[in-house]
PDB file of C-alpha atoms in Angstrom:
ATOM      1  CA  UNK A   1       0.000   0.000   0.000  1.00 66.00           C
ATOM      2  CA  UNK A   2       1.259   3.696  -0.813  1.00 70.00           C
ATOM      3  CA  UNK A   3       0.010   6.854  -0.258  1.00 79.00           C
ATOM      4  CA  UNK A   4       0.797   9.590  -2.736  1.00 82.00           C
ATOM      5  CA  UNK A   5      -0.737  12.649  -5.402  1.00 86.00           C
ATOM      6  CA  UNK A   6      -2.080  12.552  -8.598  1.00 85.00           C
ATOM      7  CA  UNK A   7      -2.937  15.663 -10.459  1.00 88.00           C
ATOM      8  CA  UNK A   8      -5.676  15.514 -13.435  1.00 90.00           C
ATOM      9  CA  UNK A   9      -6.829  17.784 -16.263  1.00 91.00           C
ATOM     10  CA  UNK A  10      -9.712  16.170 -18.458  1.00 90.00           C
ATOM     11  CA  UNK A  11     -11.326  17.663 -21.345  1.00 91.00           C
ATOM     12  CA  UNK A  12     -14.970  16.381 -21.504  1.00 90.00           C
ATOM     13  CA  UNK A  13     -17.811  16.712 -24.354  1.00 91.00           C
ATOM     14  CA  UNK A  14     -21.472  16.122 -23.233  1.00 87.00           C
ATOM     15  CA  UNK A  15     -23.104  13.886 -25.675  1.00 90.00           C
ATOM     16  CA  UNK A  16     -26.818  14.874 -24.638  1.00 85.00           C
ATOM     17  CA  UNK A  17     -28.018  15.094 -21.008  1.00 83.00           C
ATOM     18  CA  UNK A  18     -26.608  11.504 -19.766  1.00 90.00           C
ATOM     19  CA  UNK A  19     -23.546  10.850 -21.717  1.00 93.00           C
ATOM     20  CA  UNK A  20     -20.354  11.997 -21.938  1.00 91.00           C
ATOM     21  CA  UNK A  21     -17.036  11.396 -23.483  1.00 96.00           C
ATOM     22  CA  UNK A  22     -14.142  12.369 -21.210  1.00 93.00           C
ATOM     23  CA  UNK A  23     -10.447  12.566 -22.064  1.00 95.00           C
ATOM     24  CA  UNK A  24      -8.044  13.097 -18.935  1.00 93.00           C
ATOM     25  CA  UNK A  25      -4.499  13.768 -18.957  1.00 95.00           C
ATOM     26  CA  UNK A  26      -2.888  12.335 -15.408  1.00 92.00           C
ATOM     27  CA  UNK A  27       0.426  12.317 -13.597  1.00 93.00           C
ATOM     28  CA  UNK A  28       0.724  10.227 -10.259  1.00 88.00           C
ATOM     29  CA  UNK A  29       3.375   9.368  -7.798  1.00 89.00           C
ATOM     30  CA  UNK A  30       2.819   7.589  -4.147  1.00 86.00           C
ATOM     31  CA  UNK A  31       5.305   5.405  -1.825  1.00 82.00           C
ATOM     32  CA  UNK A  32       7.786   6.068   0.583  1.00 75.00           C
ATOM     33  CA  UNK A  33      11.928   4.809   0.633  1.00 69.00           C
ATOM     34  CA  UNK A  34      12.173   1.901  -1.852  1.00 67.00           C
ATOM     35  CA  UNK A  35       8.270   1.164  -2.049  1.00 79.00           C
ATOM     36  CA  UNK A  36       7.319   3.802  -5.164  1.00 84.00           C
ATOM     37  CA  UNK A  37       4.601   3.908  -7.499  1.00 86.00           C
ATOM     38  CA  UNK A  38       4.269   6.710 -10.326  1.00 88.00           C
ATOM     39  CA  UNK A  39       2.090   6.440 -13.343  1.00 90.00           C
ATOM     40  CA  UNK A  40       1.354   9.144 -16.831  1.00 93.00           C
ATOM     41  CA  UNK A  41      -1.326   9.002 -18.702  1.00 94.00           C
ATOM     42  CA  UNK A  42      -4.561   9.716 -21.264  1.00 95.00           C
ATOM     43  CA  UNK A  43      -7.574   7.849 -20.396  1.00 94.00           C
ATOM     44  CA  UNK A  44     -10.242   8.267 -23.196  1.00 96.00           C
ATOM     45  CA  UNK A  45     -13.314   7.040 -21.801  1.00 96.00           C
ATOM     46  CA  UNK A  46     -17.552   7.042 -21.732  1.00 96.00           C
ATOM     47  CA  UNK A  47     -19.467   8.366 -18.562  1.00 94.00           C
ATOM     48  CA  UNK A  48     -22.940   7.200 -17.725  1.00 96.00           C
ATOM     49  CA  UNK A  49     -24.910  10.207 -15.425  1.00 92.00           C
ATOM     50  CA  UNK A  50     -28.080   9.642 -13.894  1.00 94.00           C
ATOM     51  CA  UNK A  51     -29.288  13.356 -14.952  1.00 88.00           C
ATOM     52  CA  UNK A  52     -32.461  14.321 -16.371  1.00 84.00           C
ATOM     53  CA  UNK A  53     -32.358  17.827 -16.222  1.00 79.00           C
ATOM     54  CA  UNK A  54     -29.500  19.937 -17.250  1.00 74.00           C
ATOM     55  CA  UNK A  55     -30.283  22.349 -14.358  1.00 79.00           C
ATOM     56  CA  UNK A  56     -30.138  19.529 -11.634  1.00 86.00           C
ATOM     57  CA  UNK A  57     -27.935  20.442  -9.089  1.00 91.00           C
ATOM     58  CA  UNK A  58     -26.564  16.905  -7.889  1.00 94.00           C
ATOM     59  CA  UNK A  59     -25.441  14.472 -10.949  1.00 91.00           C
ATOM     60  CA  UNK A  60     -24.332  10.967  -9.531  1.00 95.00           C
ATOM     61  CA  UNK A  61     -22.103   9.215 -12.410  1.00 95.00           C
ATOM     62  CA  UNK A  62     -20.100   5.959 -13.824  1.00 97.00           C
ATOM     63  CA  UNK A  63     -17.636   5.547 -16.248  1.00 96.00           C
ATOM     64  CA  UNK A  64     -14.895   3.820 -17.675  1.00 96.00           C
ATOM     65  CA  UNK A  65     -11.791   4.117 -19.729  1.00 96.00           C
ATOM     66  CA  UNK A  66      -8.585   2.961 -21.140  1.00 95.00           C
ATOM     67  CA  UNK A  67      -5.845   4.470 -19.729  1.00 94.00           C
ATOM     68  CA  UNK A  68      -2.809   4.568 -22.127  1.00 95.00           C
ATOM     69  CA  UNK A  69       0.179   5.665 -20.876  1.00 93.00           C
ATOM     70  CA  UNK A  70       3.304   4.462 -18.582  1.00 92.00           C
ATOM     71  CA  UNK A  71       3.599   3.064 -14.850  1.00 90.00           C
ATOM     72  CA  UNK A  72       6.607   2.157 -12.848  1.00 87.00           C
ATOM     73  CA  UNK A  73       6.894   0.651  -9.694  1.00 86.00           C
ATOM     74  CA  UNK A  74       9.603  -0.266  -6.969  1.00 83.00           C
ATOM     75  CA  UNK A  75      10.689  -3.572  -6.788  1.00 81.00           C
ATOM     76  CA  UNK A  76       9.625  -3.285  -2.569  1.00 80.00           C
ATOM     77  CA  UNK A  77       6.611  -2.131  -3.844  1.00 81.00           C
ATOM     78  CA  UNK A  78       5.740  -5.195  -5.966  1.00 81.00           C
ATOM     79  CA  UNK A  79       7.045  -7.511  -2.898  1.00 78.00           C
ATOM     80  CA  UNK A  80      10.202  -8.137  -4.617  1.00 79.00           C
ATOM     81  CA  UNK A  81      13.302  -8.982  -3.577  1.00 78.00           C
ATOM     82  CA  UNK A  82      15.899  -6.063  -4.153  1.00 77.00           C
ATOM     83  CA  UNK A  83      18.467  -6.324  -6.811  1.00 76.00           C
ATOM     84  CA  UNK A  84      21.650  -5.605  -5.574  1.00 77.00           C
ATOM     85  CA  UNK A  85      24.848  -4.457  -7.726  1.00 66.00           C
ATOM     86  CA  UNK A  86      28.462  -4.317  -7.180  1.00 56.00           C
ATOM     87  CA  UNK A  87      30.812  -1.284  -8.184  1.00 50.00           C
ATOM     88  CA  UNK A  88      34.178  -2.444  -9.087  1.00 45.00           C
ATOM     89  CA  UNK A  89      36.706  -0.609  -7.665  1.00 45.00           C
ATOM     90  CA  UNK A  90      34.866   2.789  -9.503  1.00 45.00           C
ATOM     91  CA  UNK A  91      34.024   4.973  -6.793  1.00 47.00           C
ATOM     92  CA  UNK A  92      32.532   7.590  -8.868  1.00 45.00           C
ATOM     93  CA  UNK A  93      28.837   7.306  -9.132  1.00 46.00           C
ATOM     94  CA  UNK A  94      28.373  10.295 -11.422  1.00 45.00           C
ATOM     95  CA  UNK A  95      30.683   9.736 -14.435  1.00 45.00           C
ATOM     96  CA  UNK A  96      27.909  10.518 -16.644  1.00 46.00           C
ATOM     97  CA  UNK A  97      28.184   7.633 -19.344  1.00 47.00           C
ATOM     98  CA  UNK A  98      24.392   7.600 -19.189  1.00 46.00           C
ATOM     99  CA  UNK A  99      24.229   4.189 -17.077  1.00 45.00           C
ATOM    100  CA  UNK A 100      21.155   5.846 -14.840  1.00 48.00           C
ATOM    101  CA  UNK A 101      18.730   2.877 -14.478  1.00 68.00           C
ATOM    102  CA  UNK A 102      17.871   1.494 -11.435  1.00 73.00           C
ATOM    103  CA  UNK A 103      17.344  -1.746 -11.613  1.00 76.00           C
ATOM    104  CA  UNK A 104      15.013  -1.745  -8.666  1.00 75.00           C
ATOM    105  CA  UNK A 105      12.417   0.417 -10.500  1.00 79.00           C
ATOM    106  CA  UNK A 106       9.926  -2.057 -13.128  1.00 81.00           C
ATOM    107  CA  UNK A 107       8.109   0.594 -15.179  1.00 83.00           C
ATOM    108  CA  UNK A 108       5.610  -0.787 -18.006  1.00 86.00           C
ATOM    109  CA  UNK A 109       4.363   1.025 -21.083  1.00 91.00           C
ATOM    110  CA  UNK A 110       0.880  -0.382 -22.065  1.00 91.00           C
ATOM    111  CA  UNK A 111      -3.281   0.237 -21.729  1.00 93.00           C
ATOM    112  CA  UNK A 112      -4.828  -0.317 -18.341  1.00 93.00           C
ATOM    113  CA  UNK A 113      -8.090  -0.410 -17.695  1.00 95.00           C
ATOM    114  CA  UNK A 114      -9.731   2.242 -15.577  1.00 95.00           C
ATOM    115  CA  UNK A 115     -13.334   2.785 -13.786  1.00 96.00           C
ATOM    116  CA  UNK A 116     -14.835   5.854 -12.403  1.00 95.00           C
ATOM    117  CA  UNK A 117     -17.496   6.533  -9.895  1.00 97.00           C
ATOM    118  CA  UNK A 118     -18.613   9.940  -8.446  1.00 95.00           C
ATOM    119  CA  UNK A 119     -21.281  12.697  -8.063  1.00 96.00           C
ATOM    120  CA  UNK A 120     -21.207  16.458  -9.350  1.00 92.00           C
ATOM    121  CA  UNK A 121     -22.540  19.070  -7.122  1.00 94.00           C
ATOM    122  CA  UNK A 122     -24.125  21.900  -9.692  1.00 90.00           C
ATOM    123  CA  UNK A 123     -24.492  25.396  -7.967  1.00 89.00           C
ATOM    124  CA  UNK A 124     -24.892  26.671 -11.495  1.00 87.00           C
ATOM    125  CA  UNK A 125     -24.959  25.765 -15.545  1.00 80.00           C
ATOM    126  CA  UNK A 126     -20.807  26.878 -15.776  1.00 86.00           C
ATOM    127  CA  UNK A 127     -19.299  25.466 -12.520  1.00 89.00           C
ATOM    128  CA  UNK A 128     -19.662  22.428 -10.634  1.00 89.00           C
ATOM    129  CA  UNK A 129     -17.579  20.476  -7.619  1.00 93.00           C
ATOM    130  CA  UNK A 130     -16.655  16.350  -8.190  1.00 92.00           C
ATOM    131  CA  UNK A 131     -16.179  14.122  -5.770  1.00 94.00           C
ATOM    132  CA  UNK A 132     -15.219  10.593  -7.148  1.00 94.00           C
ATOM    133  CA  UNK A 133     -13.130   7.725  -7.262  1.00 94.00           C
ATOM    134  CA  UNK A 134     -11.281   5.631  -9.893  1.00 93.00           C
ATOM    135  CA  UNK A 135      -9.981   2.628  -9.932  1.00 94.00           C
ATOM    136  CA  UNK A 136      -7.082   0.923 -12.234  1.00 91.00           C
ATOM    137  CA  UNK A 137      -5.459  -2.478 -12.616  1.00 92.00           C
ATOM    138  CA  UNK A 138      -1.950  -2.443 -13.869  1.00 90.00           C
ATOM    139  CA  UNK A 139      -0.120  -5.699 -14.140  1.00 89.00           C
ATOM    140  CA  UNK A 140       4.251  -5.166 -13.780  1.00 85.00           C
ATOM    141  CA  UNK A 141       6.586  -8.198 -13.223  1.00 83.00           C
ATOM    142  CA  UNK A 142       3.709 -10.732 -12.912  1.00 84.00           C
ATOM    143  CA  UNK A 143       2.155  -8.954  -9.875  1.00 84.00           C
ATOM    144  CA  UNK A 144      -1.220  -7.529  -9.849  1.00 87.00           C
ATOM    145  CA  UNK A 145      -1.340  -3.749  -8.878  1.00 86.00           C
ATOM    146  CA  UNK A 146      -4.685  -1.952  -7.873  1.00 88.00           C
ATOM    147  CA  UNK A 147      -4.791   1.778  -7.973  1.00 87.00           C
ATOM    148  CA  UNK A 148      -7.476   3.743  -6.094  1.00 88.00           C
ATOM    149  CA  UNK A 149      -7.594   7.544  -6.405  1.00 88.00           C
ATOM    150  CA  UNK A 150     -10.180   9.584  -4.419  1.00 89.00           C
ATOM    151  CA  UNK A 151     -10.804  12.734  -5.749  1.00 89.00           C
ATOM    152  CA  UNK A 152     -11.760  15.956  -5.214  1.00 90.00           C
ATOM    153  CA  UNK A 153     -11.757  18.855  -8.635  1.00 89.00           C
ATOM    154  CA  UNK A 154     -13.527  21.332 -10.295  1.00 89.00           C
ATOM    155  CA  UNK A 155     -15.131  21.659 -13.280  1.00 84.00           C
ATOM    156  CA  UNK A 156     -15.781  24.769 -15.478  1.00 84.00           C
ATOM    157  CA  UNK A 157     -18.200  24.147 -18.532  1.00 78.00           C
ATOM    158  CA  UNK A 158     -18.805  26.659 -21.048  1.00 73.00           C
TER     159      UNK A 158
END
């Protein structure tokens, strides 16, 4: 388990009074010491709201993407054991011949399935307040990684 941030920007087109099609951009990073998680990317996806009324204040909603993009994860994260190296006899780390990798960092490029789940508080037609969560499954070194996010974000419609 690791706690960390992810920050979001989604553009979203209303496709009549229950369906959307969102597109969010995302950047994530959570752990602490050797246990790491950080993931980039675009998640094009549908959204089902239970609205029928485009004046109603409080819009409950479901939705799902695919996110495509990159994660990484720590080997102590994944329950790995750590891979140890050995220097020989070159004490300096920073030679810069580009050899930066850490071998105890598994990072995956690939699509990942994502769901989302929240409600919309409306005040009025240009602004509203989300509360959600959204959930992904990413799959690095054979181990089976489960990403929730609980959110909190603004929306400005025009």
């Amino acid at each position: 388990m690791a706690v960390g941030i992810s920050l979001q920007a989604a553009f979203q087109v209303d496709l009549g009074a229950r369906w959307a099609f969102r597109l969010p951009l995302e950047a994530g990073v959570g752990g602490s010491g050797d246990s790491t998680f950080s993931e980039l990317g675009l998640t094009p996806g549908l959204l089902y709201r239970w609205r029928s009324d485009a004046a109603q204040r409080w819009v409950p909603y479901l939705g799902a993407g695919l996110k495509l993009g990159a994660a990484g994860a720590g080997r102590a994260f994944l329950g790995l054991p750590l891979v140890t190296t050995v220097q020989s006899l070159d004490f300096d780390f920073d030679d810069g011949d580009g050899d930066s990798d850490d071998p105890n960092f598994e990072s995956r490029l690939g699509a990942f399935p994502e769901v989302w789940a929240g409600v919309e508080w409306h005040p009025n037609r240009w602004f509203s307040l989300n509360v959600a969560a959204a959930y992904t499954y990413v799959r690095l070194l054979g181990t089976n990684v489960h990403l929730l996010h609980e959110r909190v974000g603004v929306r400005f419609s025009l």
